[in-house]
Amino acid sequence: MENHKGVVIDIEKLSKEIYYSDKYSDDHFEYRHVMLPKELSKLVPKDRLMSEGEWRSIGVQQSRGWQHYLIHEPEPHILLFRRAVNYGQQQLAAQDQNQMQSKQSATVH
């Protein structure tokens, strides 16, 4: 991938240098911060949050449900993420409900 100056950046190599904090939480969310190497931080937009596709495209690897929720202007190489505390439970419940609906519609027809 090229940065804003047209310099090619080896994301695969640099992604091995990304630091992932332990998770921490409050009553509503679990959080983590991700520290990028300097070259990767140049790919982070300074005026908006990144979508999951964008942060994955620069080498950040996390399980599902994480959202880039805050820009820490003094340290743009640190990405701040959060997701619902019970995110995994919510996903399992949604899968169970979808399976039950599929079974019900299969028996109706």
N, CA and C of each residue as an Amber inpcrd file, in Angstrom:
protein
   327
   0.8540000  -1.1770000   0.0000000   0.0000000   0.0000000   0.0000000
   0.8930000   1.2320000   0.0000000   0.3910000   2.3090000  -0.6370000
   1.1500000   3.5540000  -0.6780000   0.6220000   4.5300000   0.3610000
   1.5340000   5.2830000   0.9690000   1.0790000   6.3290000   1.8820000
   0.7410000   7.5790000   1.0790000   0.4160000   8.6590000   1.7430000
  -0.0120000   9.8930000   1.0760000   1.0850000  10.5260000   0.2150000
   2.3290000  10.1220000   0.4020000   3.4340000  10.6580000  -0.3950000
   3.8560000   9.7130000  -1.5110000   3.0950000   8.6430000  -1.7110000
   3.4000000   7.6920000  -2.7730000   4.4760000   6.6830000  -2.4120000
   4.8600000   6.6210000  -1.1450000   5.8700000   5.6760000  -0.6840000
   5.1780000   4.3380000  -0.3960000   5.7530000   3.2600000  -0.9150000
   5.1670000   1.9340000  -0.6980000   5.4700000   1.4750000   0.7250000
   4.4220000   0.9850000   1.4020000   4.5490000   0.5220000   2.7810000
   4.2630000  -0.9690000   2.8140000   5.1500000  -1.7390000   3.4260000
   4.9790000  -3.1940000   3.5450000   4.1230000  -3.4900000   4.7780000
   2.8150000  -3.5440000   4.5610000   1.8840000  -3.7190000   5.6770000
   2.0840000  -5.0640000   6.3520000   2.3110000  -6.1070000   5.5730000
   2.4790000  -7.4410000   6.1690000   3.6550000  -7.4550000   7.1460000
   4.7520000  -6.8670000   6.7510000   5.9370000  -6.8140000   7.6200000
   5.6740000  -5.9380000   8.8530000   5.1100000  -4.7560000   8.6280000
   4.8810000  -3.8200000   9.7340000   3.7910000  -4.2940000  10.6850000
   2.8410000  -5.1030000  10.1900000   1.7520000  -5.5640000  11.0700000
   2.2860000  -6.4340000  12.2010000   3.4670000  -7.0040000  12.0250000
   4.0730000  -7.8150000  13.0880000   4.5880000  -6.9430000  14.2350000
   4.6730000  -5.6290000  13.9920000   5.1540000  -4.6990000  15.0120000
   4.0130000  -3.9860000  15.7460000   2.7720000  -4.3150000  15.4170000
   1.6240000  -3.6770000  16.0680000   1.4970000  -4.2270000  17.4920000
   1.2810000  -3.3290000  18.4390000   1.1040000  -3.7130000  19.8380000
  -0.3870000  -3.6520000  20.1860000  -0.9000000  -4.7170000  20.7870000
  -2.2900000  -4.7880000  21.2260000  -2.3310000  -4.8170000  22.7520000
  -3.0320000  -3.8820000  23.3470000  -3.1410000  -3.8670000  24.8070000
  -4.0440000  -5.0040000  25.2650000  -3.9680000  -5.2900000  26.5460000
  -4.9600000  -6.1680000  27.1560000  -6.2970000  -5.4450000  27.1030000
  -7.3630000  -6.2010000  27.2360000  -8.6940000  -5.6060000  27.2740000
  -8.9550000  -5.0530000  28.6810000  -9.6990000  -3.9780000  28.7450000
 -10.1680000  -3.4230000  30.0130000 -11.6160000  -3.0210000  29.7900000
 -12.3990000  -2.8890000  30.8520000 -13.8300000  -2.6750000  30.6370000
 -14.4660000  -1.8140000  31.7240000 -15.6780000  -1.3460000  31.4060000
 -16.5620000  -0.7180000  32.3780000 -17.8670000  -1.5050000  32.3180000
 -18.9570000  -0.9440000  32.7770000 -20.2300000  -1.6740000  32.7970000
 -20.8210000  -1.9100000  31.4160000 -20.4230000  -1.1210000  30.4310000
 -21.0510000  -1.1800000  29.1140000 -20.1520000  -1.6950000  27.9960000
 -18.8790000  -1.3810000  28.0610000 -17.9660000  -1.7110000  26.9670000
 -16.6960000  -2.3760000  27.4750000 -16.0770000  -3.1380000  26.5810000
 -14.6880000  -3.5280000  26.8050000 -13.8710000  -2.7160000  25.8150000
 -12.6620000  -2.3930000  26.2070000 -11.8070000  -1.4950000  25.4430000
 -10.4440000  -2.1380000  25.2240000  -9.7750000  -1.6210000  24.2240000
  -8.3590000  -1.9390000  24.0380000  -7.7590000  -0.8430000  23.1710000
  -6.4810000  -0.6560000  23.3210000  -5.8030000   0.2770000  22.4350000
  -4.7590000  -0.4820000  21.6330000  -4.5080000   0.0360000  20.4530000
  -3.6040000  -0.5930000  19.5070000  -2.5800000   0.4630000  19.1040000
  -1.3040000   0.1290000  19.2790000  -0.2370000   1.0680000  18.9280000
   0.3910000   0.6280000  17.6120000   0.3700000   1.5390000  16.6390000
   0.9030000   1.2550000  15.3140000   2.3440000   1.7250000  15.1820000
   3.1400000   1.0220000  14.3630000   4.4680000   1.5590000  14.0210000
   4.2930000   2.8840000  13.2640000   5.3000000   3.7160000  13.3120000
   5.2240000   5.0570000  12.7280000   4.7650000   5.0400000  11.2730000
   5.3240000   4.1320000  10.4590000   4.9610000   4.1080000   9.0420000
   3.4800000   3.7980000   8.8390000   2.9260000   2.8770000   9.6340000
   1.5060000   2.5450000   9.5020000   0.6220000   3.6910000   9.9780000
   1.0680000   4.4140000  10.9740000   0.2380000   5.5060000  11.5020000
   0.0190000   6.5930000  10.4580000   0.8790000   6.6690000   9.4660000
   0.7100000   7.6560000   8.3910000  -0.5030000   7.3390000   7.5220000
  -1.0050000   6.1150000   7.6000000  -2.1710000   5.7070000   6.8130000
  -3.4970000   5.9630000   7.5350000  -3.4260000   6.3930000   8.7850000
  -4.6250000   6.6240000   9.5840000  -5.1860000   8.0060000   9.2660000
  -6.4850000   8.0900000   8.8890000  -7.0770000   9.4090000   8.6530000
  -7.0510000  10.2400000   9.9390000  -6.7620000  11.5090000   9.8150000
  -6.6530000  12.3600000  11.0000000  -7.9650000  13.0570000  11.3480000
  -8.9250000  13.0240000  10.4210000 -10.1550000  13.8030000  10.6130000
 -11.4130000  12.9580000  10.8030000 -11.2680000  11.6360000  10.9040000
 -12.4500000  10.7840000  11.0700000 -12.0380000   9.4220000  11.6020000
 -13.0220000   8.6970000  12.1200000 -12.7930000   7.3360000  12.6050000
 -12.7180000   6.3820000  11.4150000 -12.0670000   5.2600000  11.6170000
 -11.9300000   4.2740000  10.5420000 -12.9900000   3.1840000  10.6530000
 -13.4150000   2.7000000   9.5050000 -14.3130000   1.5460000   9.4600000
 -13.4950000   0.2850000   9.7240000 -14.1780000  -0.8070000   9.9820000
 -13.4730000  -2.0700000  10.1980000 -12.6250000  -2.4440000   8.9870000
 -13.1530000  -2.2550000   7.8060000 -12.3900000  -2.5600000   6.5940000
 -11.1120000  -1.7490000   6.4890000 -11.1840000  -0.4850000   6.8970000
 -10.0020000   0.3740000   6.8330000  -8.9330000  -0.0620000   7.8270000
  -9.3170000  -0.3040000   9.0910000  -8.2680000  -0.6720000  10.0520000
  -7.7200000  -2.0550000   9.7720000  -8.5460000  -2.9420000   9.2450000
  -8.0210000  -4.2630000   8.8560000  -7.0500000  -4.1360000   7.6790000
  -7.3310000  -3.1930000   6.7690000  -6.4850000  -3.0370000   5.5780000
  -5.0840000  -2.5210000   5.9030000  -4.9040000  -1.9330000   7.0900000
  -3.5600000  -1.4780000   7.4690000  -2.8830000  -2.4690000   8.4220000
  -3.4740000  -3.6550000   8.5680000  -2.8090000  -4.7110000   9.3140000
  -3.3110000  -4.9740000  10.7190000  -4.2940000  -4.2260000  11.1970000
  -4.8270000  -4.4690000  12.5370000  -5.6850000  -5.7330000  12.4950000
  -5.4240000  -6.6490000  13.4190000  -6.1320000  -7.9260000  13.4580000
  -6.7660000  -8.1130000  14.8340000  -8.0940000  -8.1850000  14.8400000
  -8.8560000  -8.3850000  16.0720000 -10.0800000  -9.2200000  15.7400000
 -10.6730000  -9.7900000  16.7710000 -11.9220000 -10.5130000  16.5780000
 -13.0250000  -9.5250000  16.2070000 -14.1760000 -10.0530000  15.8670000
 -15.2840000  -9.2150000  15.4130000 -15.8670000  -8.3580000  16.5390000
 -16.5060000  -7.2850000  16.1150000 -17.2380000  -6.4480000  17.0520000
 -16.5210000  -5.1990000  17.5180000 -15.2350000  -5.0890000  17.2380000
 -14.4840000  -3.9190000  17.7040000 -14.7520000  -2.7310000  16.7970000
 -14.9090000  -1.5580000  17.4100000 -15.1200000  -0.3100000  16.6780000
 -14.0590000   0.7010000  17.0720000 -13.4900000   1.3560000  16.0700000
 -12.5940000   2.4860000  16.3080000 -13.5040000   3.6220000  16.7710000
 -13.3980000   4.0280000  18.0310000 -14.3940000   4.9390000  18.5930000
 -13.8700000   6.3130000  18.9830000 -12.5430000   6.5150000  18.9800000
 -12.0200000   7.7920000  19.4500000 -10.6700000   8.0680000  18.8110000
 -10.4640000   9.3220000  18.4300000  -9.1620000   9.7550000  17.9160000
  -8.4300000  10.4440000  19.0580000  -7.2540000   9.9490000  19.3690000
  -6.4310000  10.5430000  20.4270000  -5.4070000  11.4390000  19.7380000
  -5.7510000  12.7040000  19.5460000  -4.9570000  13.6080000  18.7250000
  -3.4870000  13.7280000  19.1260000  -3.1460000  13.7430000  20.4160000
  -1.7180000  13.8660000  20.7480000  -0.8850000  12.6620000  20.2850000
  -1.5410000  11.5080000  20.1410000  -0.8170000  10.2940000  19.7520000
  -1.6090000   9.5530000  18.6590000  -1.5190000  10.0410000  17.4100000
  -2.3310000   9.4540000  16.3360000  -1.9440000   8.0090000  15.9900000
  -0.8180000   7.5410000  16.4910000  -0.4200000   6.1510000  16.2390000
  -1.1170000   5.1750000  17.1900000  -1.8910000   5.7060000  18.1460000
  -2.6450000   4.8600000  19.0680000  -4.1140000   4.8850000  18.6580000
  -4.6360000   3.7210000  18.2920000  -6.0340000   3.5830000  17.9160000
  -6.8050000   3.0720000  19.1240000  -7.9390000   3.6710000  19.4010000
  -8.7590000   3.2930000  20.5570000 -10.0060000   2.5550000  20.0590000
 -10.2020000   1.3480000  20.5820000 -11.3120000   0.4910000  20.1640000
 -12.1980000   0.1410000  21.3470000 -13.4700000  -0.1580000  21.0290000
 -14.3870000  -0.6470000  22.0510000 -15.4110000  -1.5740000  21.3880000
 -16.0620000  -2.3940000  22.2280000 -17.2080000  -3.2030000  21.8050000
 -18.0470000  -3.4920000  23.0460000 -19.2980000  -3.8620000  22.8200000
 -20.2010000  -4.1470000  23.9310000 -19.6160000  -5.2430000  24.8140000
 -19.7800000  -5.1040000  26.1270000 -19.2450000  -6.0870000  27.0680000
 -19.7410000  -7.4850000  26.7350000 -21.0050000  -7.6050000  26.3780000
 -21.5780000  -8.9300000  26.1020000 -21.6700000  -9.2170000  24.6060000
 -20.7430000  -8.7030000  23.8280000 -20.7770000  -8.8570000  22.3690000
 -20.8660000 -10.3290000  21.9540000 -20.0480000 -11.1860000  22.5280000
 -20.0550000 -12.6100000  22.1780000 -21.3860000 -13.2610000  22.4860000
 -21.9620000 -12.9340000  23.6270000 -23.2640000 -13.4860000  24.0070000
 -24.3580000 -12.9970000  23.0590000 -24.2870000 -11.7420000  22.6500000
 -25.2670000 -11.1980000  21.7150000 -25.2010000 -11.9330000  20.3820000
 -23.9920000 -12.2330000  19.9210000 -23.8340000 -12.9300000  18.6390000
 -24.3850000 -14.3430000  18.7130000 -24.1150000 -15.0430000  19.8140000
 -24.6420000 -16.4030000  19.9760000 -26.1650000 -16.3970000  20.0310000
 -26.7330000 -15.4340000  20.7320000 -28.1920000 -15.3400000  20.8270000
 -28.8020000 -15.0710000  19.4530000 -28.1770000 -14.2080000  18.6670000
 -28.6740000 -13.9050000  17.3170000 -28.5960000 -15.1420000  16.4240000
 -27.5140000 -15.9130000  16.5330000 -27.3790000 -17.1490000  15.7550000
 -28.4560000 -18.1430000  16.1470000 -28.6810000 -18.3100000  17.4450000
 -29.7130000 -19.2320000  17.9230000 -31.0890000 -18.8260000  17.4030000
 -31.3680000 -17.5340000  17.4470000 -32.6660000 -17.0450000  16.9840000
 -32.8190000 -17.2840000  15.4770000 -31.7720000 -17.0560000  14.7050000
 -31.8190000 -17.2960000  13.2590000 -32.0380000 -18.7700000  12.9570000
 -31.3800000 -19.6490000  13.7120000 -31.5560000 -21.0840000  13.5080000
 -32.9850000 -21.5050000  13.8320000 -33.5510000 -20.9710000  14.9040000
 -34.9250000 -21.3090000  15.2700000 -35.9060000 -20.8300000  14.2000000
 -35.6850000 -19.6240000  13.6700000 -36.5630000 -19.0950000  12.6290000
 -36.4530000 -19.9370000  11.3590000 -35.2600000 -20.3950000  11.0240000
 -35.0670000 -21.2420000   9.8470000 -35.8040000 -22.5590000  10.0040000
 -35.7090000 -23.1550000  11.1870000 -36.4010000 -24.4240000  11.4510000
 -37.9140000 -24.2400000  11.3860000 -38.4100000 -23.1340000  11.9460000
 -39.8480000 -22.8720000  11.9450000 -40.3690000 -22.6720000  10.5260000
 -39.6550000 -21.9240000   9.7110000 -40.1180000 -21.6820000   8.3430000
 -40.0060000 -22.9470000   7.5050000 -39.0660000 -23.8330000   7.8340000
 -38.9210000 -25.0910000   7.1080000 -40.0880000 -26.0280000   7.4330000
 -40.5880000 -25.9880000   8.6660000 -41.6940000 -26.8820000   9.0380000
 -43.0360000 -26.3260000   8.5770000 -43.1410000 -25.0320000   8.3370000
 -44.3840000 -24.4140000   7.8840000 -44.6740000 -24.7840000   6.4280000
 -43.6210000 -24.8710000   5.6350000 -43.7870000 -25.1320000   4.2050000
 -43.8710000 -26.5780000   3.9370000
